XYZ file of C-alpha atoms in Angstrom:
778
model
C 37.472 -0.855 -37.496
C 40.978 -1.004 -36.045
C 39.932 -0.112 -32.475
C 37.062 -2.612 -32.658
C 39.560 -5.430 -33.358
C 41.384 -4.773 -30.097
C 38.123 -4.733 -28.142
C 37.039 -8.017 -29.736
C 40.324 -9.542 -28.620
C 39.670 -8.477 -25.034
C 36.098 -9.852 -25.132
C 37.433 -13.141 -26.515
C 39.878 -13.289 -23.624
C 36.990 -12.779 -21.183
C 35.043 -15.573 -22.846
C 37.968 -17.926 -22.288
C 37.707 -17.439 -18.538
C 34.380 -19.298 -18.591
C 36.407 -22.524 -18.902
C 36.920 -24.198 -15.527
C 39.759 -22.232 -13.833
C 41.303 -23.112 -10.468
C 43.977 -21.807 -8.126
C 47.176 -23.294 -9.604
C 49.840 -22.136 -7.161
C 52.955 -24.376 -7.227
C 52.654 -25.085 -3.500
C 49.112 -26.374 -3.842
C 49.952 -28.484 -6.921
C 52.993 -30.015 -5.183
C 50.771 -30.840 -2.209
C 48.253 -32.591 -4.475
C 51.011 -34.589 -6.205
C 52.281 -35.683 -2.769
C 48.792 -36.879 -1.781
C 48.499 -38.670 -5.144
C 51.778 -40.548 -4.652
C 50.618 -41.767 -1.226
C 47.152 -42.869 -2.436
C 46.345 -46.500 -3.125
C 42.668 -46.451 -4.184
C 42.241 -46.109 -7.984
C 39.142 -43.921 -7.590
C 41.053 -41.432 -5.418
C 44.031 -41.455 -7.781
C 41.850 -40.727 -10.827
C 40.121 -37.855 -9.033
C 43.438 -36.301 -7.894
C 44.940 -36.636 -11.386
C 41.943 -34.819 -12.866
C 42.236 -32.028 -10.268
C 45.951 -31.580 -11.035
C 45.265 -31.590 -14.797
C 42.594 -28.882 -14.400
C 44.971 -26.711 -12.330
C 47.899 -27.076 -14.750
C 45.979 -26.771 -18.037
C 46.568 -23.008 -18.486
C 50.114 -22.845 -17.099
C 51.664 -26.142 -18.301
C 49.239 -27.709 -20.781
C 51.655 -30.506 -21.813
C 52.022 -31.740 -18.232
C 48.283 -31.337 -17.710
C 47.449 -33.591 -20.679
C 49.713 -36.302 -19.265
C 47.782 -36.334 -15.974
C 44.445 -36.196 -17.850
C 45.370 -39.243 -19.979
C 46.465 -41.181 -16.897
C 43.194 -40.315 -15.149
C 41.252 -41.389 -18.257
C 42.969 -44.795 -18.503
C 42.498 -45.460 -14.783
C 38.800 -44.443 -14.780
C 38.056 -46.522 -17.914
C 39.662 -49.506 -16.212
C 37.448 -49.029 -13.134
C 34.284 -48.018 -15.105
C 34.209 -44.646 -13.317
C 32.272 -42.516 -15.850
C 32.356 -39.335 -13.711
C 36.177 -39.203 -13.698
C 36.220 -40.214 -17.395
C 34.107 -37.130 -18.095
C 36.440 -34.913 -16.035
C 39.446 -36.221 -18.000
C 37.696 -35.592 -21.330
C 36.972 -32.019 -20.161
C 40.676 -31.332 -19.527
C 41.642 -32.932 -22.861
C 39.068 -30.715 -24.605
C 40.575 -27.616 -22.970
C 44.059 -28.758 -24.074
C 42.935 -28.847 -27.720
C 41.061 -25.553 -27.299
C 44.257 -23.807 -26.173
C 46.062 -25.305 -29.206
C 43.289 -23.843 -31.428
C 42.289 -27.341 -32.573
C 38.636 -26.426 -32.078
C 37.011 -29.477 -33.710
C 38.994 -31.808 -31.432
C 38.057 -29.657 -28.435
C 34.352 -29.974 -29.350
C 34.693 -33.762 -29.716
C 36.048 -34.213 -26.174
C 33.693 -31.658 -24.576
C 30.720 -33.509 -26.097
C 32.037 -36.830 -24.768
C 32.414 -35.303 -21.306
C 28.893 -33.872 -21.405
C 27.423 -37.256 -22.437
C 29.097 -39.052 -19.504
C 28.007 -36.375 -17.018
C 24.432 -36.690 -18.287
C 24.561 -40.476 -17.796
C 25.784 -40.049 -14.215
C 23.262 -37.243 -13.519
C 26.120 -34.848 -12.693
C 24.129 -31.726 -13.604
C 26.691 -29.137 -12.445
C 29.500 -30.782 -14.393
C 27.203 -31.200 -17.402
C 26.566 -27.440 -17.455
C 30.345 -26.800 -17.340
C 30.749 -28.949 -20.460
C 27.860 -27.155 -22.181
C 29.417 -23.763 -21.356
C 32.827 -24.940 -22.664
C 31.158 -26.123 -25.904
C 29.536 -22.687 -26.213
C 32.972 -20.993 -25.780
C 34.406 -23.075 -28.631
C 31.529 -22.257 -30.958
C 31.968 -18.590 -30.074
C 35.652 -18.874 -30.998
C 34.544 -20.417 -34.338
C 32.178 -17.407 -34.789
C 29.196 -19.799 -34.829
C 27.255 -17.662 -32.371
C 23.877 -19.333 -32.939
C 25.246 -22.654 -31.680
C 27.049 -20.902 -28.842
C 23.715 -19.369 -27.802
C 21.952 -22.740 -28.108
C 24.383 -24.535 -25.749
C 24.424 -21.640 -23.273
C 20.609 -21.779 -23.173
C 20.734 -25.550 -22.494
C 23.106 -24.882 -19.607
C 20.831 -22.080 -18.372
C 17.821 -24.429 -18.127
C 19.819 -26.801 -15.909
C 21.134 -23.973 -13.703
C 17.586 -22.643 -13.259
C 16.376 -26.128 -12.230
C 19.247 -26.277 -9.709
C 18.465 -22.720 -8.485
C 22.185 -21.896 -8.932
C 22.076 -18.071 -8.942
C 25.798 -17.537 -9.689
C 25.663 -20.076 -12.527
C 22.551 -18.403 -13.967
C 24.213 -14.970 -13.855
C 27.397 -16.337 -15.488
C 25.420 -17.819 -18.381
C 23.454 -14.583 -18.867
C 26.867 -12.888 -19.188
C 27.994 -15.502 -21.752
C 24.775 -15.066 -23.751
C 25.273 -11.294 -23.706
C 28.798 -11.713 -25.114
C 27.519 -13.993 -27.904
C 24.760 -11.572 -28.893
C 27.229 -8.673 -28.737
C 29.735 -10.404 -31.022
C 27.003 -11.207 -33.582
C 25.763 -7.584 -33.498
C 22.433 -8.184 -31.690
C 22.815 -5.242 -29.303
C 19.314 -5.366 -27.760
C 19.561 -9.039 -26.721
C 23.119 -8.459 -25.491
C 22.003 -5.631 -23.198
C 18.988 -7.603 -21.947
C 21.172 -10.537 -20.844
C 23.865 -8.320 -19.278
C 21.215 -6.465 -17.252
C 19.772 -9.791 -16.045
C 23.224 -10.874 -14.859
C 23.776 -7.515 -13.106
C 20.466 -7.887 -11.248
C 21.537 -11.299 -9.889
C 25.111 -10.251 -9.050
C 23.812 -7.223 -7.121
C 21.509 -9.429 -5.027
C 24.397 -11.830 -4.319
C 26.906 -8.982 -3.764
C 29.244 -10.814 -6.198
C 31.718 -8.031 -7.033
C 33.823 -10.028 -9.489
C 30.767 -11.057 -11.530
C 29.331 -7.548 -11.278
C 32.525 -5.971 -12.609
C 32.538 -8.332 -15.616
C 28.862 -7.600 -16.365
C 29.453 -3.826 -16.195
C 32.470 -4.225 -18.514
C 30.363 -6.162 -21.034
C 27.531 -3.614 -20.828
C 30.086 -0.875 -21.509
C 31.358 -2.696 -24.625
C 27.789 -3.034 -25.965
C 27.193 0.708 -25.626
C 30.598 1.279 -27.231
C 29.416 -0.580 -30.354
C 26.132 1.372 -30.231
C 28.257 4.565 -30.216
C 26.576 5.574 -26.926
C 29.916 6.692 -25.562
C 28.673 8.547 -22.446
C 26.801 5.448 -21.235
C 29.743 3.208 -22.213
C 32.100 5.370 -20.156
C 29.759 5.281 -17.126
C 29.603 1.457 -17.081
C 33.351 1.164 -17.793
C 34.104 3.369 -14.760
C 31.805 1.216 -12.586
C 33.644 -1.926 -13.755
C 37.052 -0.317 -13.165
C 36.107 0.890 -9.672
C 35.009 -2.597 -8.546
C 38.081 -4.279 -10.071
C 40.332 -1.842 -8.218
C 38.442 -2.591 -4.964
C 38.919 -6.376 -5.325
C 42.471 -5.972 -6.757
C 41.884 -7.790 -10.084
C 44.882 -6.645 -12.203
C 43.819 -8.448 -15.413
C 40.359 -6.897 -15.132
C 41.795 -3.424 -14.404
C 43.989 -3.637 -17.519
C 41.027 -4.652 -19.728
C 38.798 -1.895 -18.299
C 41.513 0.729 -18.904
C 41.953 -0.561 -22.470
C 38.206 -0.189 -23.146
C 38.118 3.241 -21.473
C 40.981 4.414 -23.679
C 39.142 3.150 -26.772
C 36.068 5.165 -25.749
C 38.133 8.345 -25.319
C 39.774 7.686 -28.699
C 36.347 7.515 -30.370
C 35.347 10.849 -28.779
C 38.695 12.313 -30.004
C 39.904 13.009 -26.446
C 43.343 11.687 -27.409
C 45.161 12.845 -24.272
C 42.858 10.877 -21.934
C 42.973 7.912 -24.334
C 46.794 7.872 -24.169
C 46.715 8.118 -20.340
C 44.349 5.085 -20.090
C 46.370 3.050 -22.611
C 49.651 3.783 -20.772
C 48.134 2.716 -17.421
C 46.835 -0.491 -19.023
C 50.219 -1.109 -20.684
C 52.048 -0.739 -17.365
C 49.821 -3.403 -15.736
C 50.080 -5.748 -18.750
C 53.896 -5.521 -18.642
C 53.873 -6.321 -14.890
C 51.631 -9.357 -15.608
C 53.743 -10.406 -18.655
C 50.479 -10.724 -20.620
C 51.903 -10.715 -24.153
C 48.579 -10.570 -25.964
C 47.416 -7.744 -23.699
C 50.649 -5.797 -24.277
C 50.313 -6.179 -28.066
C 46.666 -5.041 -27.990
C 47.460 -1.898 -25.958
C 50.494 -1.013 -28.123
C 48.365 -1.371 -31.263
C 45.752 1.000 -29.870
C 48.425 3.501 -28.771
C 49.949 3.422 -32.258
C 46.617 4.271 -33.847
C 46.003 7.177 -31.467
C 49.470 8.612 -32.239
C 48.807 8.141 -35.951
C 45.538 10.142 -35.557
C 47.698 12.958 -34.062
C 50.197 12.691 -36.973
C 52.921 11.551 -34.510
C 54.232 8.973 -36.951
C 57.541 8.209 -35.198
C 55.810 7.341 -31.912
C 53.121 5.377 -33.742
C 55.778 3.427 -35.676
C 57.678 2.634 -32.474
C 54.558 1.206 -30.830
C 53.602 -0.863 -33.894
C 57.104 -2.343 -34.275
C 57.148 -3.461 -30.617
C 53.621 -4.946 -30.980
C 54.735 -6.745 -34.166
C 57.761 -8.205 -32.385
C 55.542 -9.563 -29.565
C 53.061 -11.083 -32.050
C 55.825 -12.872 -33.927
C 57.339 -14.067 -30.678
C 54.049 -15.451 -29.283
C 52.306 -16.422 -32.542
C 49.372 -13.969 -32.368
C 48.845 -14.201 -36.150
C 45.500 -12.403 -36.372
C 46.862 -9.214 -34.750
C 50.205 -9.457 -36.625
C 48.571 -9.014 -40.048
C 46.658 -5.954 -38.804
C 49.828 -4.388 -37.328
C 51.684 -4.866 -40.646
C 48.902 -2.929 -42.388
C 49.241 -0.171 -39.764
C 53.028 0.047 -40.368
C 52.453 0.195 -44.114
C 50.015 3.099 -43.677
C 52.526 4.882 -41.397
C 55.344 4.507 -43.959
C 53.039 5.726 -46.719
C 52.042 8.810 -44.708
C 55.714 9.448 -43.849
C 56.670 9.513 -47.540
C 58.287 6.035 -47.669
C 56.198 4.215 -50.314
C 58.747 1.412 -50.872
C 58.738 0.506 -47.175
C 54.936 0.694 -47.269
C 54.923 -1.804 -50.173
C 57.076 -4.211 -48.144
C 54.750 -4.118 -45.126
C 51.591 -4.395 -47.230
C 53.015 -7.439 -49.083
C 53.936 -9.093 -45.751
C 50.422 -8.395 -44.425
C 48.870 -9.779 -47.627
C 50.970 -12.975 -47.502
C 50.135 -13.559 -43.828
C 46.428 -12.868 -44.350
C 46.269 -15.265 -47.305
C 48.137 -18.004 -45.421
C 45.671 -17.746 -42.541
C 42.553 -17.369 -44.687
C 41.841 -13.860 -43.337
C 40.115 -12.344 -46.359
C 39.242 -9.080 -44.597
C 42.907 -8.300 -43.846
C 43.878 -9.433 -47.365
C 41.303 -7.025 -48.800
C 42.729 -4.116 -46.751
C 46.293 -4.967 -47.847
C 45.274 -5.082 -51.542
C 43.584 -1.685 -51.188
C 46.744 -0.250 -49.579
C 48.983 -1.698 -52.320
C 46.784 -0.151 -54.997
C 46.992 3.264 -53.291
C 50.814 3.114 -52.911
C 51.407 2.072 -56.549
C 49.124 4.910 -57.594
C 51.334 7.350 -55.560
C 54.385 5.911 -57.394
C 52.548 6.452 -60.728
C 52.831 2.708 -61.436
C 49.296 2.644 -62.766
C 49.554 -0.866 -64.178
C 50.203 -2.411 -60.740
C 47.783 0.048 -59.133
C 45.060 -1.113 -61.523
C 45.931 -4.807 -61.025
C 45.829 -4.624 -57.201
C 42.652 -2.514 -57.301
C 41.066 -5.182 -59.526
C 42.057 -7.913 -57.007
C 40.753 -5.692 -54.177
C 37.340 -5.335 -55.854
C 37.163 -9.079 -56.573
C 37.969 -9.972 -52.939
C 35.589 -7.261 -51.655
C 32.722 -8.786 -53.700
C 33.714 -12.269 -52.538
C 33.669 -11.169 -48.892
C 30.296 -9.497 -49.375
C 28.838 -12.684 -50.899
C 30.354 -14.862 -48.170
C 28.970 -12.611 -45.454
C 25.575 -12.597 -47.139
C 25.569 -16.410 -47.496
C 26.741 -16.799 -43.891
C 23.940 -14.556 -42.652
C 21.393 -16.484 -44.719
C 22.743 -19.805 -43.416
C 22.619 -18.532 -39.816
C 19.070 -17.249 -40.303
C 17.983 -20.566 -41.859
C 19.614 -22.608 -39.082
C 18.023 -20.407 -36.441
C 14.650 -20.687 -38.182
C 14.862 -24.477 -38.463
C 15.930 -24.810 -34.816
C 13.163 -22.537 -33.555
C 10.636 -24.225 -35.844
C 11.533 -27.672 -34.512
C 11.418 -26.452 -30.895
C 8.051 -24.772 -31.471
C 6.675 -27.944 -33.114
C 7.707 -30.001 -30.094
C 6.202 -27.466 -27.688
C 3.019 -27.308 -29.771
C 2.747 -31.103 -29.858
C 3.104 -31.294 -26.069
C 0.555 -28.523 -25.575
C -1.877 -30.208 -27.967
C -1.549 -33.461 -26.057
C -2.177 -31.691 -22.749
C -5.131 -29.761 -24.177
C -6.581 -32.914 -25.731
C -6.261 -34.730 -22.417
C -7.943 -31.880 -20.531
C -10.643 -31.611 -23.215
C -11.345 -35.361 -23.073
C -11.628 -35.212 -19.279
C -13.951 -32.207 -19.483
C -16.098 -33.848 -22.147
C -16.258 -37.106 -20.161
C -17.351 -35.218 -17.041
C -19.945 -33.327 -19.072
C -21.215 -36.559 -20.659
C -21.512 -38.222 -17.242
C -23.455 -35.275 -15.835
C -25.725 -35.131 -18.897
C -26.278 -38.894 -18.675
C -27.247 -38.547 -15.008
C -29.717 -35.769 -15.841
C -31.215 -37.735 -18.769
C -31.636 -40.901 -16.680
C -33.245 -38.794 -13.947
C -35.758 -37.285 -16.366
C -36.489 -40.682 -17.936
C -37.084 -42.207 -14.484
C -39.441 -39.404 -13.493
C -41.274 -39.660 -16.825
C -41.723 -43.443 -16.454
C -43.020 -42.985 -12.892
C -45.533 -40.373 -14.049
C -46.791 -42.652 -16.865
C -47.152 -45.636 -14.526
C -49.067 -43.638 -11.919
C -51.189 -42.008 -14.594
C -52.145 -45.480 -15.838
C -52.995 -46.579 -12.279
C -55.128 -43.484 -11.672
C -56.923 -43.959 -15.001
C -57.547 -47.595 -14.204
C -58.905 -46.706 -10.754
C -61.056 -44.020 -12.295
C -62.555 -46.488 -14.765
C -63.175 -48.982 -11.980
C -64.917 -46.317 -9.937
C -66.994 -45.263 -12.941
C -68.012 -48.857 -13.544
C -68.891 -49.311 -9.870
C -71.082 -46.194 -9.918
C -72.868 -47.488 -13.004
C -73.577 -50.798 -11.331
C -74.747 -48.993 -8.181
C -77.149 -46.796 -10.196
C -78.738 -49.778 -11.968
C -79.067 -51.843 -8.846
C -80.150 -49.244 -6.328
C -82.800 -51.459 -4.887
C -80.480 -54.408 -4.704
C -77.884 -52.234 -2.975
C -80.467 -51.099 -0.451
C -81.372 -54.676 0.221
C -77.779 -55.695 0.515
C -76.563 -53.068 2.958
C -73.723 -55.177 4.173
C -72.448 -55.661 0.615
C -72.673 -51.908 -0.019
C -70.780 -51.255 3.211
C -68.102 -53.692 2.099
C -67.856 -52.030 -1.307
C -67.647 -48.602 0.379
C -64.753 -49.855 2.485
C -63.096 -51.119 -0.680
C -63.557 -47.737 -2.383
C -62.092 -45.942 0.629
C -59.111 -48.290 0.550
C -58.640 -47.539 -3.131
C -58.845 -43.802 -2.395
C -56.128 -44.180 0.252
C -53.997 -45.977 -2.293
C -54.496 -43.122 -4.781
C -53.494 -40.649 -2.078
C -50.314 -42.642 -1.438
C -49.509 -42.619 -5.151
C -49.972 -38.837 -5.234
C -47.428 -38.505 -2.403
C -44.916 -40.482 -4.489
C -45.429 -38.108 -7.456
C -44.794 -35.153 -5.117
C -41.507 -36.746 -3.932
C -40.367 -37.207 -7.568
C -41.175 -33.555 -8.319
C -39.023 -32.488 -5.363
C -36.216 -34.749 -6.665
C -36.341 -33.015 -10.056
C -36.200 -29.627 -8.347
C -33.189 -30.806 -6.329
C -31.391 -31.915 -9.527
C -32.127 -28.508 -11.080
C -30.696 -26.803 -7.984
C -27.519 -28.945 -8.178
C -27.024 -27.954 -11.828
C -27.588 -24.279 -10.993
C -25.148 -24.521 -8.042
C -22.547 -26.112 -10.347
C -22.865 -23.243 -12.808
C -22.616 -20.743 -9.929
C -19.409 -22.489 -8.843
C -18.146 -22.316 -12.427
C -18.840 -18.571 -12.272
C -16.621 -18.260 -9.189
C -13.860 -20.224 -10.941
C -14.135 -18.043 -14.053
C -14.040 -14.836 -11.981
C -11.000 -16.151 -10.074
C -9.081 -16.770 -13.324
C -9.773 -13.279 -14.645
C -6.838 -10.925 -13.875
C -6.913 -8.155 -11.280
C -7.161 -4.626 -12.691
C -4.720 -3.312 -10.052
C -1.926 -3.921 -12.645
C -3.447 -1.150 -14.778
C -3.743 1.281 -11.856
C -0.046 0.805 -11.029
C 0.971 2.062 -14.491
C -1.772 4.492 -15.557
C -3.655 7.487 -14.168
C -6.965 5.637 -13.864
C -8.981 2.692 -15.251
C -12.406 1.041 -15.068
C -13.986 -2.278 -16.007
C -17.654 -2.697 -16.998
C -18.212 -6.483 -17.016
C -21.844 -7.728 -17.246
C -22.320 -11.391 -18.257
C -25.719 -12.195 -19.794
C -25.945 -15.497 -17.914
C -24.285 -16.771 -14.751
C -20.998 -17.371 -16.586
C -19.631 -15.227 -19.422
C -18.477 -15.751 -22.996
C -16.663 -12.384 -22.773
C -13.332 -12.135 -20.984
C -10.573 -9.637 -20.349
C -6.886 -10.424 -19.745
C -3.885 -8.405 -18.521
C -0.182 -9.348 -18.268
C 3.131 -7.539 -17.839
C 6.077 -9.114 -19.756
C 9.516 -7.719 -20.627
C 8.493 -4.082 -19.845
C 5.404 -4.475 -22.052
C 1.801 -4.370 -20.743
C -0.539 -6.677 -22.693
C -4.296 -5.889 -22.367
C -7.135 -7.597 -24.277
C -10.921 -7.869 -24.330
C -12.433 -10.863 -26.157
C -15.944 -11.952 -27.183
C -16.244 -15.762 -27.489
C -18.835 -17.617 -29.538
C -21.989 -18.372 -27.521
C -23.144 -17.496 -24.001
C -23.316 -19.277 -20.684
C -21.370 -22.491 -20.193
C -20.180 -22.951 -23.852
C -18.957 -19.371 -23.987
C -17.266 -19.741 -20.598
C -15.385 -22.828 -21.806
C -14.154 -20.836 -24.822
C -13.052 -17.950 -22.563
C -11.114 -20.301 -20.253
C -9.437 -21.860 -23.312
C -8.559 -18.393 -24.646
C -7.016 -17.234 -21.342
C -5.041 -20.480 -21.039
C -3.541 -20.096 -24.526
C -2.764 -16.401 -23.940
C -0.862 -17.334 -20.785
C 1.235 -19.869 -22.729
C 1.942 -17.529 -25.667
C 2.585 -14.258 -23.789
C 3.940 -15.189 -20.346
C 5.803 -18.435 -21.066
C 7.038 -17.630 -24.606
C 7.610 -13.866 -24.111
C 5.662 -12.926 -27.266
C 4.489 -9.291 -26.982
C 3.764 -8.347 -30.622
C -0.087 -8.123 -31.021
C -0.403 -9.591 -34.543
C 1.843 -12.552 -33.598
C -0.199 -13.167 -30.435
C -3.487 -13.238 -32.432
C -1.921 -15.481 -35.077
C -0.707 -17.979 -32.452
C -4.029 -17.790 -30.595
C -5.936 -18.545 -33.802
C -3.698 -21.507 -34.552
C -4.073 -22.956 -31.038
C -7.909 -22.435 -31.076
C -8.217 -24.216 -34.453
C -6.105 -27.110 -33.168
C -7.909 -27.306 -29.821
C -11.390 -27.336 -31.461
C -10.189 -29.608 -34.303
C -11.616 -27.247 -36.908
C -11.153 -28.460 -40.498
C -13.099 -25.799 -42.433
C -15.552 -28.406 -43.724
C -19.040 -27.497 -44.949
C -21.600 -27.233 -42.134
C -18.909 -27.241 -39.444
C -19.596 -25.050 -36.361
C -17.390 -21.929 -36.543
C -16.605 -21.570 -32.824
C -13.970 -18.977 -31.919
C -13.717 -15.424 -30.652
C -13.430 -11.741 -31.624
C -10.734 -9.750 -29.857
C -9.058 -6.356 -29.439
C -5.482 -6.602 -28.083
C -2.937 -3.893 -27.226
C 0.750 -4.025 -26.218
C 2.129 -0.899 -24.502
C 5.906 -0.373 -24.201
C 6.040 1.102 -20.672
C 9.404 2.770 -21.329
C 8.351 4.629 -24.520
C 4.507 4.799 -24.244
C 4.268 3.329 -27.772
C 1.018 1.370 -28.208
C 0.687 -1.509 -30.689
C -2.820 -2.786 -31.580
C -4.209 -5.749 -33.456
C -7.859 -6.775 -33.635
C -9.961 -9.704 -34.806
C -13.263 -8.000 -35.856
C -13.126 -5.757 -32.746
C -11.720 -2.158 -32.715
C -9.807 0.026 -30.256
C -11.214 3.486 -29.419
C -8.775 6.288 -28.414
C -10.287 9.575 -27.177
C -7.924 12.546 -27.292
C -9.023 16.195 -26.934
C -12.720 15.124 -27.088
C -12.131 13.473 -30.474
C -12.425 9.717 -30.979
C -9.879 7.811 -33.072
C -10.912 4.305 -34.115
C -8.241 1.672 -34.848
C -10.187 -0.996 -36.721
C -9.432 -4.691 -36.389
C -9.072 -7.146 -39.266
C -12.313 -8.707 -40.553
C -11.267 -12.179 -39.429
C -12.222 -14.012 -36.215
C -9.844 -16.078 -34.125
C -11.127 -19.337 -35.615
C -11.240 -21.218 -38.928
C -12.320 -18.761 -41.621
C -12.410 -18.383 -45.388
C -9.766 -15.667 -45.072
C -6.700 -16.649 -42.987
C -4.234 -13.808 -43.671
C -1.848 -12.409 -41.055
C -3.314 -9.904 -38.612
C -2.276 -6.265 -38.926
C -0.392 -4.380 -36.177
C -1.057 -0.640 -35.856
C 1.142 1.711 -33.763
C 0.093 4.810 -31.817
C 2.176 7.139 -29.650
C 0.284 7.725 -26.386
C 0.056 11.072 -24.613
C -0.907 11.948 -21.068
C -4.680 12.344 -20.573
C -5.752 10.137 -23.498
C -8.417 7.462 -22.873
C -8.318 3.952 -24.373
C -11.434 1.749 -24.657
C -11.377 -2.002 -25.448
C -14.829 -3.575 -25.734
C -16.987 -6.403 -27.002
C -20.081 -5.785 -29.182
C -22.552 -6.502 -26.352
C -23.304 -2.845 -25.501
C -23.919 -1.682 -29.065
C -26.037 -4.791 -29.928
C -28.399 -4.389 -26.932
C -32.064 -3.841 -27.867
C -34.045 -1.011 -26.237
C -35.076 2.613 -26.586
C -38.439 3.916 -27.817
C -38.353 1.794 -31.008
C -36.835 -1.326 -29.414
C -33.760 -1.269 -31.703
C -30.033 -1.887 -31.195
C -27.980 0.817 -29.466
C -25.356 0.690 -32.336
C -21.707 1.823 -32.466
C -22.093 5.486 -33.510
C -24.120 6.551 -30.417
C -21.661 4.559 -28.260
C -18.687 6.485 -29.720
C -20.512 9.791 -29.096
C -21.258 8.703 -25.522
C -17.575 7.820 -24.895
C -16.457 11.228 -26.245
C -18.978 13.055 -24.031
C -17.807 11.352 -20.828
C -14.043 11.146 -21.595
C -13.190 14.111 -19.318
C -14.817 12.489 -16.274
C -12.913 10.317 -13.744
C -13.029 6.713 -15.020
C -15.186 5.431 -12.145
C -17.759 8.123 -13.074
C -17.470 7.060 -16.734
C -18.360 3.514 -15.707
C -21.419 4.760 -13.759
C -22.558 6.861 -16.744
C -22.290 3.840 -19.070
C -24.244 1.621 -16.644
C -26.998 4.254 -16.210
C -27.282 4.734 -19.984
C -27.505 0.948 -20.482
C -30.255 0.565 -17.834
C -32.192 3.471 -19.328
C -31.853 2.036 -22.858
C -32.841 -1.560 -21.972
C -35.970 -0.658 -20.046
C -37.891 -3.924 -19.543
C -35.887 -5.794 -22.208
C -33.650 -8.685 -21.218
C -29.885 -8.518 -21.785
C -29.177 -10.352 -25.052
C -25.373 -10.640 -24.928
C -22.378 -10.443 -22.583
C -21.147 -6.833 -22.169
C -17.502 -5.835 -21.495
C -15.862 -2.388 -21.702
C -12.343 -1.753 -20.340
C -11.225 1.884 -20.026
C -7.681 3.189 -19.383
C -6.523 6.817 -18.906
C -2.852 7.482 -19.728
């Protein structure tokens, strides 16, 4: 615990450097003051005052605040909100250095608001990062992370690579201080990747230092030492004495943990020499404290006492209260081990008083424990009992406070994430509703066009049928008259000739009408062709949105895809994505075939992209749960009686590419794993991705993959296909046996075997469902 305190102090010092630092050489400051005195424009004066304040804030904070206040008054007078914001930033830093953290937050927030109003995005991110530093100092790491993430979004929009890397470093420090080692390492590695591309040695050295400290807390001392050496090497190359001292301090702490005390002492002495040259009082006190503890571990109490007394003197001189209380406890332990219990009591009482005055319950607890032990050595059991009782009470109090703090942090994080997710979900729902309305409107217009076309053709057919019937009746009547008046017709040849001409004219008219009917038939066929062409185009769009299987072949020995839609477009789909060193693979079977099924598949792939790629969710059961929620919202399912239960069945796997650990979750569909010619079936939950009478959470199953194993994700189309001698379904058991029998073949040959078996089984039967089987060999 004692060594960790010193490391935390060094990390805190690194965090402070994220405040806006500038070159503050006296020559440059004098030059700026000279320019200021010769300036007449108020805008120029305010800007110069703010620059001088920023350069003086760490060396002469009192003089800096005077310039900041002058700049503030002048910029308020001239309504210059940019320079007002800059002045507020310096005032915030002034209060931060005085440890008046609430006042610092107040002025940083005011600065950020003014920068937002003036669209000064770079300055706004500086204010956000300063706010995050203050919250980190207050140990409110969730808020520190929140403001760093806000700053990160702006830096990404500005494509500011150095700014992005800096914030990843800050986030890593926050996660490290709150004990979230995995997130800390992730952010440090992201910053290293950017710094390496930019060849930014200063940033790279800081990132390596931070990565070393994370591995130190993980007790991965070999890795910690490797990164610490990389940081130290770069800092020596660029001649960064403060950085060299910190790296040596951390390296010594690592050697101390591995009980290589000689190397630890060498590193601490080198760090101490640099800190004395830099007159860095806090650094000197930290190194002396660590040296004292190493000497105490070697039972060299005189040396340890000498180091602690010097560190105590520096702390009292400079007001480093937090370290002073810890050093007093160290001196008390040294006196106790040296056989001086009365001196130990004096130091423990001083440590206890200081800890109580500063509200440091952890140090107070340690002092009470020490007092109880010393009184027990003196056989003063009454005082020993009394201090032990106070120790236990404070220990329980600290435990409860820590527990309540953790619960409060978890609740705040949950509420924040919940609100953010609700906003994102609302925006997505609006976008989906808009797209759905547009799709439905287009579909309605097309259907209306088709209906009107059919109605027009039908009306034309009826009209021409009536005309033909009427002409037929007229002809029949004429023939009857001709039969009864044969003699009269013979006598009236001219009249007959005239009637014949009339009949021929009517016949020509009928012929013309027939031509019109033929034209309408061709029009209907043209409309049918347009609809078919549209569906063919939809097929090309659907195929284009399906992922390429090359992603699988880049990570695994072999793979195949058997994808046979029943109609032109498919209700089955497969989807592949690589996120955060995890490979997500899924095969889904949507409700319906053809166009309705295709719409469902496009909706499914769209939601998967949002959930997995944009939100970095890789846990299978969480993905299915989110997918079900989005499908229910998109289809406006209420669970009412008689409502259409549209949705999909799915098998989804997430493979950690670094460990080969597979996680599986399924909605009605299973995952088959063939290993050593034996098939293992991981069954999915009996719930679709849709509204259902059972809406429990989906189950995630884990499986450790080995080289040569085959994975099969599939829809139910193959096993439900009718055929064979009795015209029955293929069923799942024969399919499992078939997969086992072909598992040793290359995957392309497995695909051919499956296709040949399907053709043989179907015979003359039509395909009744979409068929999809995706095979992967590890």
